[in-house]
Structure formats: structure tokens, C-alpha cells
C-alpha atoms as a printed R data frame, in Angstrom:
    type eleno elety resid chain resno       x      y       z
1   ATOM     1    CA   UNK     A     1 -35.621 14.775 -32.353
2   ATOM     2    CA   UNK     A     2 -36.443 18.168 -33.872
3   ATOM     3    CA   UNK     A     3 -39.129 17.741 -36.808
4   ATOM     4    CA   UNK     A     4 -38.389 19.928 -40.166
5   ATOM     5    CA   UNK     A     5 -41.063 22.345 -40.946
6   ATOM     6    CA   UNK     A     6 -43.685 21.161 -43.325
7   ATOM     7    CA   UNK     A     7 -44.962 24.384 -43.515
8   ATOM     8    CA   UNK     A     8 -44.557 28.009 -42.814
9   ATOM     9    CA   UNK     A     9 -46.078 30.669 -43.378
10  ATOM    10    CA   UNK     A    10 -47.633 34.303 -42.359
11  ATOM    11    CA   UNK     A    11 -51.524 35.760 -41.252
12  ATOM    12    CA   UNK     A    12 -52.446 38.161 -43.629
13  ATOM    13    CA   UNK     A    13 -55.298 40.813 -42.505
14  ATOM    14    CA   UNK     A    14 -57.856 39.266 -45.239
15  ATOM    15    CA   UNK     A    15 -57.412 35.808 -43.814
16  ATOM    16    CA   UNK     A    16 -59.046 37.136 -40.384
17  ATOM    17    CA   UNK     A    17 -62.774 37.178 -39.798
18  ATOM    18    CA   UNK     A    18 -64.887 40.093 -38.211
19  ATOM    19    CA   UNK     A    19 -63.486 39.177 -34.720
20  ATOM    20    CA   UNK     A    20 -60.001 39.751 -35.665
21  ATOM    21    CA   UNK     A    21 -58.926 36.120 -35.768
22  ATOM    22    CA   UNK     A    22 -57.594 33.780 -38.520
23  ATOM    23    CA   UNK     A    23 -60.860 32.318 -39.627
24  ATOM    24    CA   UNK     A    24 -61.059 28.338 -39.775
25  ATOM    25    CA   UNK     A    25 -60.757 28.193 -43.520
26  ATOM    26    CA   UNK     A    26 -57.152 29.371 -43.398
27  ATOM    27    CA   UNK     A    27 -56.413 26.742 -40.903
28  ATOM    28    CA   UNK     A    28 -57.524 23.976 -42.858
29  ATOM    29    CA   UNK     A    29 -55.295 25.378 -45.767
30  ATOM    30    CA   UNK     A    30 -52.435 25.944 -44.138
31  ATOM    31    CA   UNK     A    31 -52.835 21.941 -42.316
32  ATOM    32    CA   UNK     A    32 -53.642 20.958 -46.460
33  ATOM    33    CA   UNK     A    33 -50.336 22.635 -47.258
34  ATOM    34    CA   UNK     A    34 -48.459 20.672 -44.792
35  ATOM    35    CA   UNK     A    35 -50.222 17.516 -46.071
36  ATOM    36    CA   UNK     A    36 -48.551 18.101 -49.301
37  ATOM    37    CA   UNK     A    37 -44.998 18.450 -48.061
38  ATOM    38    CA   UNK     A    38 -45.547 15.527 -45.677
39  ATOM    39    CA   UNK     A    39 -46.464 13.317 -48.648
40  ATOM    40    CA   UNK     A    40 -43.553 14.510 -50.787
41  ATOM    41    CA   UNK     A    41 -41.243 13.200 -47.808
42  ATOM    42    CA   UNK     A    42 -42.822  9.540 -48.193
43  ATOM    43    CA   UNK     A    43 -42.440  9.354 -52.075
44  ATOM    44    CA   UNK     A    44 -46.365 10.707 -52.777
45  ATOM    45    CA   UNK     A    45 -44.744 13.497 -55.105
46  ATOM    46    CA   UNK     A    46 -46.810 15.086 -57.589
47  ATOM    47    CA   UNK     A    47 -44.811 13.575 -60.642
48  ATOM    48    CA   UNK     A    48 -45.817  9.613 -58.966
49  ATOM    49    CA   UNK     A    49 -49.325 10.674 -57.768
50  ATOM    50    CA   UNK     A    50 -49.875 12.126 -61.933
51  ATOM    51    CA   UNK     A    51 -47.873  9.314 -63.483
52  ATOM    52    CA   UNK     A    52 -49.267  6.291 -61.236
53  ATOM    53    CA   UNK     A    53 -53.007  7.614 -61.440
54  ATOM    54    CA   UNK     A    54 -52.608  7.155 -57.752
55  ATOM    55    CA   UNK     A    55 -54.239 10.257 -55.670
56  ATOM    56    CA   UNK     A    56 -54.744 10.814 -51.807
57  ATOM    57    CA   UNK     A    57 -58.172 11.582 -50.098
58  ATOM    58    CA   UNK     A    58 -58.990 12.626 -46.371
59  ATOM    59    CA   UNK     A    59 -61.473 10.448 -44.807
60  ATOM    60    CA   UNK     A    60 -61.320 11.686 -41.319
61  ATOM    61    CA   UNK     A    61 -60.328 15.131 -40.146
62  ATOM    62    CA   UNK     A    62 -60.099 16.697 -36.865
63  ATOM    63    CA   UNK     A    63 -58.715 19.726 -35.579
64  ATOM    64    CA   UNK     A    64 -58.540 21.376 -32.240
65  ATOM    65    CA   UNK     A    65 -58.063 25.180 -31.933
66  ATOM    66    CA   UNK     A    66 -55.658 25.923 -28.911
67  ATOM    67    CA   UNK     A    67 -54.792 30.053 -29.303
68  ATOM    68    CA   UNK     A    68 -56.222 32.242 -31.968
69  ATOM    69    CA   UNK     A    69 -54.109 33.637 -34.779
70  ATOM    70    CA   UNK     A    70 -54.076 36.916 -35.487
71  ATOM    71    CA   UNK     A    71 -52.935 39.075 -38.572
72  ATOM    72    CA   UNK     A    72 -49.220 39.384 -38.885
73  ATOM    73    CA   UNK     A    73 -48.364 36.156 -37.169
74  ATOM    74    CA   UNK     A    74 -45.602 33.693 -38.123
75  ATOM    75    CA   UNK     A    75 -47.162 30.315 -38.103
76  ATOM    76    CA   UNK     A    76 -45.120 27.154 -38.403
77  ATOM    77    CA   UNK     A    77 -46.272 23.428 -38.960
78  ATOM    78    CA   UNK     A    78 -44.758 20.280 -37.252
79  ATOM    79    CA   UNK     A    79 -46.123 17.064 -38.647
80  ATOM    80    CA   UNK     A    80 -45.773 13.416 -37.623
81  ATOM    81    CA   UNK     A    81 -46.857  9.949 -38.777
82  ATOM    82    CA   UNK     A    82 -48.760  8.017 -36.080
83  ATOM    83    CA   UNK     A    83 -50.079  4.830 -37.930
84  ATOM    84    CA   UNK     A    84 -49.427  3.144 -41.356
85  ATOM    85    CA   UNK     A    85 -51.507  0.644 -42.950
86  ATOM    86    CA   UNK     A    86 -51.578 -1.310 -46.524
87  ATOM    87    CA   UNK     A    87 -54.014  1.554 -47.764
88  ATOM    88    CA   UNK     A    88 -54.264  4.464 -45.194
89  ATOM    89    CA   UNK     A    89 -52.018  6.650 -43.072
90  ATOM    90    CA   UNK     A    90 -53.159  8.764 -40.177
91  ATOM    91    CA   UNK     A    91 -50.761 11.957 -39.149
92  ATOM    92    CA   UNK     A    92 -50.706 14.879 -36.643
93  ATOM    93    CA   UNK     A    93 -50.042 18.504 -37.292
94  ATOM    94    CA   UNK     A    94 -49.271 20.763 -35.004
95  ATOM    95    CA   UNK     A    95 -49.403 24.737 -35.598
96  ATOM    96    CA   UNK     A    96 -47.358 27.073 -33.819
97  ATOM    97    CA   UNK     A    97 -47.169 31.065 -33.452
98  ATOM    98    CA   UNK     A    98 -43.667 30.678 -34.660
99  ATOM    99    CA   UNK     A    99 -42.497 34.038 -32.744
100 ATOM   100    CA   UNK     A   100 -44.067 32.654 -29.112
101 ATOM   101    CA   UNK     A   101 -43.756 28.705 -29.745
102 ATOM   102    CA   UNK     A   102 -47.676 28.351 -28.341
103 ATOM   103    CA   UNK     A   103 -49.721 26.001 -30.455
104 ATOM   104    CA   UNK     A   104 -52.311 27.177 -31.928
105 ATOM   105    CA   UNK     A   105 -53.869 24.428 -33.196
106 ATOM   106    CA   UNK     A   106 -53.391 20.509 -33.780
107 ATOM   107    CA   UNK     A   107 -54.991 18.758 -36.241
108 ATOM   108    CA   UNK     A   108 -55.205 14.519 -36.929
109 ATOM   109    CA   UNK     A   109 -55.584 13.424 -40.224
110 ATOM   110    CA   UNK     A   110 -56.584 10.187 -41.900
111 ATOM   111    CA   UNK     A   111 -55.953  9.516 -45.574
112 ATOM   112    CA   UNK     A   112 -56.464  6.737 -48.103
113 ATOM   113    CA   UNK     A   113 -54.513  6.414 -50.612
114 ATOM   114    CA   UNK     A   114 -56.382  5.710 -53.823
115 ATOM   115    CA   UNK     A   115 -56.656  4.640 -57.591
116 ATOM   116    CA   UNK     A   116 -58.194  7.737 -59.091
117 ATOM   117    CA   UNK     A   117 -59.169  5.787 -62.364
118 ATOM   118    CA   UNK     A   118 -60.994  3.211 -60.194
119 ATOM   119    CA   UNK     A   119 -62.134  5.635 -57.711
120 ATOM   120    CA   UNK     A   120 -61.362  2.889 -54.682
121 ATOM   121    CA   UNK     A   121 -58.790  2.743 -52.120
122 ATOM   122    CA   UNK     A   122 -55.798  0.742 -53.390
123 ATOM   123    CA   UNK     A   123 -52.329 -0.214 -51.391
124 ATOM   124    CA   UNK     A   124 -49.260  2.050 -51.049
125 ATOM   125    CA   UNK     A   125 -46.376  1.187 -53.488
126 ATOM   126    CA   UNK     A   126 -43.795 -0.868 -51.043
127 ATOM   127    CA   UNK     A   127 -41.402  2.299 -51.343
128 ATOM   128    CA   UNK     A   128 -43.632  4.283 -50.232
129 ATOM   129    CA   UNK     A   129 -44.848  2.066 -47.375
130 ATOM   130    CA   UNK     A   130 -41.269  1.314 -46.370
131 ATOM   131    CA   UNK     A   131 -40.427  5.223 -45.708
132 ATOM   132    CA   UNK     A   132 -43.668  5.832 -44.007
133 ATOM   133    CA   UNK     A   133 -42.651  3.143 -41.678
134 ATOM   134    CA   UNK     A   134 -39.217  4.177 -41.161
135 ATOM   135    CA   UNK     A   135 -40.604  7.886 -40.312
136 ATOM   136    CA   UNK     A   136 -43.693  6.781 -37.888
137 ATOM   137    CA   UNK     A   137 -43.734  8.356 -34.136
138 ATOM   138    CA   UNK     A   138 -45.453  8.293 -31.466
139 ATOM   139    CA   UNK     A   139 -46.922 11.755 -29.996
140 ATOM   140    CA   UNK     A   140 -46.069 13.754 -27.466
141 ATOM   141    CA   UNK     A   141 -47.887 12.519 -23.964
142 ATOM   142    CA   UNK     A   142 -49.048  9.246 -25.799
């Protein structure tokens, strides 16, 4: 099943390092933007997080770099949920060069739902957990 993109953008020259490739800080930033799009689809919208005093915290992030991206490249990220528990989710982003279709980087993140005032993990609201459970998928090749 085709998944809707969670990020679309372009590599700008100022995002490249001294050897001409997009610098790793920009990979992380683009993956972060994809996180928030995926979270919103689950009901973890900015208004929900503000009104409920909740937040999301990344506790682990692993990035595999496959192919470099250069200034002018068109970037697309598609994201899937791999695991949902009472207080956390694990997700996977695949960043591709949208022109060539080649995977540039893969990022797996574990995020924890938090109570911002108590500064500790807290269970997801039932509606959010149910939405997330419906969107669970197995990664390709798993």
C-alpha cells in the first residue's frame, strides 16, 4: 500500500557541507519534520499537546546513510509505525531522492509520550493509541 509522504522538500546549497553533501544536521531536521506530520495523523497534534500538557520525547534515534544528497535534490520522506506500547512508539522514516527514487537515509526513532509538568512518561490517550494500532505495519523485508 502506498503511504502518503510525511515530508517533501529540497536540499539548498547552505544545507551542504564542505564536501558538497547535505550535512547530517539537515537530515535530522527533515526527519524531525516528518515526525510531527506522522504524530498529527495519530492525533498528537500541536493543539492536543498544548491543551493536554503532553509532549513527545525521542529516546533513541538511529540513522543509516545510504546515498548522499546534493544541492537541488528533491527529498521525500515516508514514515511507518513499527511498534506501539502504552507510553511509546517506534517508527521508521525512509528519505528518498524523489527524482531517482533512491533511498538516501533511513531513520528509526523511539518516542515516549510525556507529561510535560511531571516530566515523566505517561500513557497515550485511548483514542491516540487506537489510531496508532490501526496504522502499525511491518517494514519491508522484515
